[in-house]
Each structure stands twice: as C-alpha cells, then as structure tokens.
mmCIF file of C-alpha atoms in Angstrom:
data_model
loop_
_atom_site.group_PDB
_atom_site.id
_atom_site.type_symbol
_atom_site.label_atom_id
_atom_site.label_comp_id
_atom_site.label_asym_id
_atom_site.label_seq_id
_atom_site.Cartn_x
_atom_site.Cartn_y
_atom_site.Cartn_z
ATOM 1 C CA MET A 259 -12.489 -22.778 55.926
ATOM 2 C CA SER A 260 -14.053 -24.450 58.948
ATOM 3 C CA ILE A 261 -11.989 -26.983 60.870
ATOM 4 C CA LEU A 262 -15.048 -28.928 62.088
ATOM 5 C CA ASN A 263 -18.527 -29.347 60.599
ATOM 6 C CA ILE A 264 -21.460 -31.038 62.301
ATOM 7 C CA GLU A 265 -23.962 -32.009 59.611
ATOM 8 C CA LYS A 266 -27.430 -33.392 60.410
ATOM 9 C CA VAL A 267 -26.113 -35.336 63.399
ATOM 10 C CA SER A 268 -28.616 -37.297 65.464
ATOM 11 C CA PHE A 269 -27.794 -39.630 68.325
ATOM 12 C CA ALA A 270 -29.792 -41.938 70.591
ATOM 13 C CA TYR A 271 -28.678 -44.281 73.375
ATOM 14 C CA SER A 272 -31.909 -46.230 72.852
ATOM 15 C CA LYS A 273 -34.455 -46.462 70.051
ATOM 16 C CA LYS A 274 -37.070 -44.610 72.071
ATOM 17 C CA LYS A 275 -35.508 -41.161 72.401
ATOM 18 C CA ASN A 276 -32.938 -39.046 70.576
ATOM 19 C CA VAL A 277 -30.370 -37.162 72.635
ATOM 20 C CA LEU A 278 -29.421 -35.061 69.592
ATOM 21 C CA LYS A 279 -31.574 -34.467 66.527
ATOM 22 C CA ASP A 280 -30.482 -33.083 63.131
ATOM 23 C CA LEU A 281 -27.733 -30.921 64.624
ATOM 24 C CA ASP A 282 -25.843 -28.547 62.299
ATOM 25 C CA LEU A 283 -22.858 -26.596 63.693
ATOM 26 C CA ILE A 284 -19.712 -25.006 62.252
ATOM 27 C CA PHE A 285 -16.431 -24.453 64.102
ATOM 28 C CA GLU A 286 -13.389 -22.490 62.910
ATOM 29 C CA LYS A 287 -9.819 -22.115 64.128
ATOM 30 C CA GLY A 288 -9.013 -18.932 66.013
ATOM 31 C CA SER A 289 -12.391 -18.813 67.770
ATOM 32 C CA THR A 290 -13.809 -19.899 71.126
ATOM 33 C CA TYR A 291 -17.236 -21.545 71.176
ATOM 34 C CA ALA A 292 -19.546 -22.102 74.135
ATOM 35 C CA ILE A 293 -22.105 -24.892 73.987
ATOM 36 C CA MET A 294 -24.999 -24.355 76.373
ATOM 37 C CA GLY A 295 -28.265 -26.110 77.105
ATOM 38 C CA ARG A 296 -30.275 -27.649 79.879
ATOM 39 C CA SER A 297 -29.230 -30.912 81.508
ATOM 40 C CA GLY A 298 -30.058 -33.764 79.160
ATOM 41 C CA ALA A 299 -29.825 -31.618 76.028
ATOM 42 C CA GLY A 300 -26.891 -33.691 74.769
ATOM 43 C CA LYS A 301 -23.957 -31.327 75.328
ATOM 44 C CA THR A 302 -21.571 -33.929 76.714
ATOM 45 C CA THR A 303 -22.789 -36.449 74.138
ATOM 46 C CA LEU A 304 -21.844 -33.963 71.421
ATOM 47 C CA LEU A 305 -18.319 -33.665 72.832
ATOM 48 C CA SER A 306 -18.058 -37.466 72.897
ATOM 49 C CA LEU A 307 -19.014 -37.558 69.216
ATOM 50 C CA ILE A 308 -16.615 -34.747 68.270
ATOM 51 C CA SER A 309 -13.755 -36.423 70.107
ATOM 52 C CA GLY A 310 -14.468 -39.824 68.589
ATOM 53 C CA LEU A 311 -15.352 -41.496 71.885
ATOM 54 C CA GLU A 312 -18.791 -42.309 70.465
ATOM 55 C CA PRO A 313 -19.243 -43.313 66.809
ATOM 56 C CA VAL A 314 -21.456 -41.116 64.623
ATOM 57 C CA ARG A 315 -24.437 -43.187 63.498
ATOM 58 C CA GLU A 316 -26.608 -40.541 61.823
ATOM 59 C CA GLY A 317 -25.235 -37.525 59.982
ATOM 60 C CA LYS A 318 -21.589 -36.562 59.576
ATOM 61 C CA ILE A 319 -18.812 -34.863 61.513
ATOM 62 C CA LEU A 320 -16.129 -33.511 59.202
ATOM 63 C CA TYR A 321 -12.623 -32.670 60.386
ATOM 64 C CA ASN A 322 -10.773 -30.616 57.761
ATOM 65 C CA GLY A 323 -13.364 -31.802 55.274
ATOM 66 C CA ARG A 324 -12.889 -35.498 56.094
ATOM 67 C CA ASN A 325 -15.530 -37.645 57.732
ATOM 68 C CA ILE A 326 -14.144 -38.663 61.124
ATOM 69 C CA SER A 327 -15.910 -42.021 60.756
ATOM 70 C CA GLU A 328 -13.378 -42.788 58.021
ATOM 71 C CA LEU A 329 -10.346 -41.739 60.077
ATOM 72 C CA ASP A 330 -8.253 -43.804 62.463
ATOM 73 C CA ARG A 331 -10.116 -42.843 65.648
ATOM 74 C CA GLU A 332 -7.182 -43.547 67.970
ATOM 75 C CA ASN A 333 -4.893 -41.385 65.871
ATOM 76 C CA TYR A 334 -7.552 -38.659 65.588
ATOM 77 C CA ARG A 335 -8.071 -38.558 69.366
ATOM 78 C CA SER A 336 -4.368 -38.581 70.190
ATOM 79 C CA ARG A 337 -3.240 -36.050 67.568
ATOM 80 C CA ASN A 338 -6.050 -33.721 66.471
ATOM 81 C CA ILE A 339 -8.261 -33.299 69.549
ATOM 82 C CA GLY A 340 -7.198 -32.125 73.000
ATOM 83 C CA VAL A 341 -9.666 -32.744 75.837
ATOM 84 C CA VAL A 342 -9.977 -30.881 79.153
ATOM 85 C CA PHE A 343 -12.255 -32.596 81.660
ATOM 86 C CA GLN A 344 -14.244 -31.067 84.526
ATOM 87 C CA ASN A 345 -12.644 -33.517 86.973
ATOM 88 C CA PHE A 346 -9.208 -33.127 85.352
ATOM 89 C CA ASN A 347 -8.660 -36.892 84.754
ATOM 90 C CA LEU A 348 -5.015 -36.598 85.765
ATOM 91 C CA LEU A 349 -2.882 -39.370 87.234
ATOM 92 C CA PHE A 350 -2.545 -38.163 90.806
ATOM 93 C CA HIS A 351 0.433 -40.338 91.715
ATOM 94 C CA LEU A 352 2.489 -38.634 88.987
ATOM 95 C CA THR A 353 3.902 -35.117 88.993
ATOM 96 C CA ALA A 354 2.463 -32.392 86.801
ATOM 97 C CA VAL A 355 5.353 -32.646 84.342
ATOM 98 C CA GLU A 356 5.062 -36.448 84.220
ATOM 99 C CA ASN A 357 1.358 -36.147 83.310
ATOM 100 C CA VAL A 358 2.204 -33.912 80.361
ATOM 101 C CA ILE A 359 5.084 -36.147 79.215
ATOM 102 C CA LEU A 360 2.812 -39.202 79.361
ATOM 103 C CA SER A 361 0.364 -37.449 77.029
ATOM 104 C CA MET A 362 3.156 -36.805 74.537
ATOM 105 C CA ASP A 363 4.300 -40.430 74.811
ATOM 106 C CA ILE A 364 0.783 -41.702 74.039
ATOM 107 C CA SER A 365 0.430 -39.416 71.024
ATOM 108 C CA GLY A 366 3.887 -40.302 69.718
ATOM 109 C CA VAL A 367 4.905 -36.645 69.521
ATOM 110 C CA GLY A 368 8.499 -35.565 70.017
ATOM 111 C CA SER A 369 11.694 -37.530 70.320
ATOM 112 C CA GLY A 370 14.007 -37.986 73.262
ATOM 113 C CA SER A 371 13.053 -37.882 76.933
ATOM 114 C CA LYS A 372 15.062 -34.718 77.599
ATOM 115 C CA GLN A 373 13.347 -32.782 74.809
ATOM 116 C CA LYS A 374 9.907 -33.969 75.948
ATOM 117 C CA LYS A 375 10.626 -32.949 79.530
ATOM 118 C CA GLU A 376 11.768 -29.473 78.503
ATOM 119 C CA LYS A 377 8.672 -29.048 76.334
ATOM 120 C CA ALA A 378 6.465 -30.187 79.234
ATOM 121 C CA TYR A 379 8.094 -27.654 81.577
ATOM 122 C CA SER A 380 7.611 -24.958 78.932
ATOM 123 C CA LEU A 381 3.927 -25.787 78.505
ATOM 124 C CA LEU A 382 3.348 -25.776 82.256
ATOM 125 C CA GLU A 383 5.142 -22.438 82.583
ATOM 126 C CA LYS A 384 2.904 -21.074 79.819
ATOM 127 C CA VAL A 385 -0.185 -21.970 81.875
ATOM 128 C CA GLY A 386 1.294 -20.409 85.000
ATOM 129 C CA LEU A 387 3.052 -23.257 86.811
ATOM 130 C CA ASP A 388 6.731 -22.845 87.679
ATOM 131 C CA ARG A 389 9.196 -25.738 87.937
ATOM 132 C CA ASP A 390 8.598 -26.200 91.637
ATOM 133 C CA LYS A 391 4.897 -26.862 91.046
ATOM 134 C CA ALA A 392 5.594 -28.781 87.843
ATOM 135 C CA ASP A 393 7.645 -31.244 89.894
ATOM 136 C CA ARG A 394 4.943 -31.707 92.532
ATOM 137 C CA ARG A 395 2.602 -34.662 92.490
ATOM 138 C CA VAL A 396 -0.760 -33.586 91.124
ATOM 139 C CA LEU A 397 -2.410 -34.520 94.423
ATOM 140 C CA LYS A 398 -0.458 -31.706 96.078
ATOM 141 C CA LEU A 399 -1.799 -29.037 93.700
ATOM 142 C CA SER A 400 -4.955 -26.948 94.067
ATOM 143 C CA GLY A 401 -7.996 -27.476 91.836
ATOM 144 C CA GLY A 402 -7.090 -24.507 89.678
ATOM 145 C CA GLU A 403 -3.494 -25.715 89.351
ATOM 146 C CA GLN A 404 -4.689 -29.194 88.398
ATOM 147 C CA GLN A 405 -6.854 -27.699 85.665
ATOM 148 C CA ARG A 406 -3.805 -25.808 84.384
ATOM 149 C CA VAL A 407 -1.961 -29.126 84.160
ATOM 150 C CA ALA A 408 -4.942 -30.571 82.270
ATOM 151 C CA ILE A 409 -4.800 -27.709 79.754
ATOM 152 C CA ALA A 410 -1.038 -28.151 79.266
ATOM 153 C CA ARG A 411 -1.588 -31.879 78.755
ATOM 154 C CA ALA A 412 -4.387 -31.238 76.226
ATOM 155 C CA VAL A 413 -2.163 -29.085 74.005
ATOM 156 C CA SER A 414 1.051 -31.101 74.466
ATOM 157 C CA TYR A 415 0.703 -32.747 71.033
ATOM 158 C CA ASP A 416 -0.392 -29.518 69.294
ATOM 159 C CA PRO A 417 -4.021 -30.362 68.385
ATOM 160 C CA ASP A 418 -6.090 -28.088 66.136
ATOM 161 C CA ILE A 419 -9.128 -28.449 68.406
ATOM 162 C CA VAL A 420 -9.376 -28.231 72.196
ATOM 163 C CA ILE A 421 -12.657 -29.278 73.789
ATOM 164 C CA ALA A 422 -13.471 -28.665 77.439
ATOM 165 C CA ASP A 423 -16.380 -30.159 79.385
ATOM 166 C CA GLU A 424 -17.390 -27.800 82.217
ATOM 167 C CA PRO A 425 -13.724 -26.846 82.762
ATOM 168 C CA THR A 426 -14.562 -24.331 85.517
ATOM 169 C CA GLY A 427 -17.373 -26.281 87.178
ATOM 170 C CA ASN A 428 -15.356 -27.091 90.321
ATOM 171 C CA LEU A 429 -13.530 -23.760 90.585
ATOM 172 C CA ASP A 430 -14.149 -20.480 92.375
ATOM 173 C CA GLN A 431 -14.947 -17.303 90.454
ATOM 174 C CA SER A 432 -11.409 -15.912 90.489
ATOM 175 C CA THR A 433 -9.874 -19.184 89.302
ATOM 176 C CA GLU A 434 -12.639 -19.524 86.699
ATOM 177 C CA LYS A 435 -11.503 -16.251 85.138
ATOM 178 C CA GLU A 436 -7.868 -17.399 85.056
ATOM 179 C CA ILE A 437 -8.767 -20.713 83.395
ATOM 180 C CA MET A 438 -10.964 -18.939 80.838
ATOM 181 C CA ASP A 439 -8.096 -16.544 80.102
ATOM 182 C CA LEU A 440 -5.942 -19.572 79.301
ATOM 183 C CA LEU A 441 -8.564 -21.286 77.140
ATOM 184 C CA THR A 442 -9.466 -18.201 75.111
ATOM 185 C CA SER A 443 -5.772 -17.439 74.585
ATOM 186 C CA LEU A 444 -5.407 -20.825 72.869
ATOM 187 C CA ALA A 445 -7.772 -19.526 70.184
ATOM 188 C CA VAL A 446 -6.520 -15.944 69.971
ATOM 189 C CA ASN A 447 -2.781 -16.495 70.298
ATOM 190 C CA GLU A 448 -2.337 -20.049 68.987
ATOM 191 C CA ASN A 449 -5.085 -20.187 66.330
ATOM 192 C CA ARG A 450 -6.805 -23.232 67.788
ATOM 193 C CA CYS A 451 -10.507 -24.004 67.798
ATOM 194 C CA VAL A 452 -11.690 -24.056 71.415
ATOM 195 C CA ILE A 453 -15.069 -25.624 72.247
ATOM 196 C CA ILE A 454 -16.406 -25.318 75.799
ATOM 197 C CA VAL A 455 -19.484 -26.984 77.273
ATOM 198 C CA THR A 456 -20.771 -24.913 80.175
ATOM 199 C CA HIS A 457 -23.794 -24.079 82.309
ATOM 200 C CA SER A 458 -22.193 -20.800 83.354
ATOM 201 C CA PRO A 459 -23.377 -17.572 81.654
ATOM 202 C CA SER A 460 -20.148 -15.836 82.719
ATOM 203 C CA VAL A 461 -18.080 -18.520 80.974
ATOM 204 C CA ALA A 462 -20.269 -18.401 77.858
ATOM 205 C CA GLN A 463 -19.882 -14.624 77.653
ATOM 206 C CA ARG A 464 -16.139 -15.102 77.143
ATOM 207 C CA ALA A 465 -16.745 -17.087 73.951
ATOM 208 C CA ASP A 466 -16.856 -15.631 70.472
ATOM 209 C CA ILE A 467 -19.889 -17.719 69.525
ATOM 210 C CA ILE A 468 -22.543 -19.373 71.715
ATOM 211 C CA TYR A 469 -24.445 -22.428 70.492
ATOM 212 C CA GLU A 470 -27.581 -23.200 72.478
ATOM 213 C CA ILE A 471 -28.655 -26.838 72.214
ATOM 214 C CA ALA A 472 -32.232 -27.753 73.004
ATOM 215 C CA ALA A 473 -33.343 -31.261 73.907
ATOM 216 C CA PRO A 474 -35.146 -32.879 70.944
#
C-alpha cells in the first residue's frame, strides 16, 4: 500500500496561472523518488504541499489513506514528515547534537534529556559524525557535515517520509555521493519513503523512480 498519494492536485499562487495542474503521483515506503523539472515547474511547491506548509486547495494528498487536510498539520509535520533543506536551516549557534535534540523536543518524541542526547549522538554517528564533531557548533562544520546534521535531525522523530529539496545543491561531487548514499539508505535499510527534488541528473539516477513535472 502506498504511504502517500497525490490525486488531481492543482495549485496557483494567483488566479491567473497554475503552478501545478491535475497532478497524480504515488509514493511507497522503501523507495527513493526523484522529482525533476525545469525552474518554475512547481517542484518546491509540491514539497510544500506534501509537508503541509501550504494547504491543498484543489485535489487531495493522502497520507496512509487519510486526507492531510483533515489532519492536525502541526502534528503531521512534526511526526510524519522529515524535511532536509538545501540551505540546511540549522541553528548555527547550537552544536550538532543540540540541533537534533531540539528537533526531538519540538516533536515531543522521547523522554528524559539523557536518553534524547544519547539518541542524538547515535543518529549523528549513523550519518558519519563522531562525538567530537557532534559537540561542535554547526558553524564550525563543513557544508557536507552540516547536511549530515540536517539528515539526522530530519529522522530524529522517526518519520515515515523524508523529503529533501535540492539536498546536494551546495555540495561538491564527492560529498554529493556521500549524502545520496545516506538518503537512499533511509529507504533501503529503514523502509522510509524518500522524496528528493533535484536538478541534477546524477542525483536522479540514484532514485528508484523519477517523476518529471512539467509546468502547466
């Protein structure tokens, strides 16, 4: 059964022009999806709709068979969807481990500061950051390391779906491969649904399924 269904979704920021028109897509757990398309085709808008940042006005988005318009959007965003941003969106004055703990605090996952801290260290180690780097302020980490922190933060509350908007856009080719290894492993090894918006053919080739979105 699919974890996410996009059914006849259209979206416009003004009455004059649709950004998305009658879009139908299916996403399943255990697979990585790449969403491609020219600038202005509505890729980032689609991620905003999937994540509940924008309300669906035409059509339906179903999460586990339930219309997300009928769900508590704050709860949905903080429990079921993990987001990885191109520009990381980390709090630079905090350490890597503090960023991950803060995400768990917001989602209400876990109990006890010691347990949360140990889980945060474990997640950061899983994405390739040892305790020395986990205890560094994010500002002191490289771009690739910051993106690793962002991935650990995105999965800290165990979401079914991880969406990533141009997650390798600011990274070199070698680091791009490492980040894609991490993202695809979330699908293969942890049975999550991973959705990646990208302009990069090399990134898209790592996905199981490629959806090409054309501007309406």
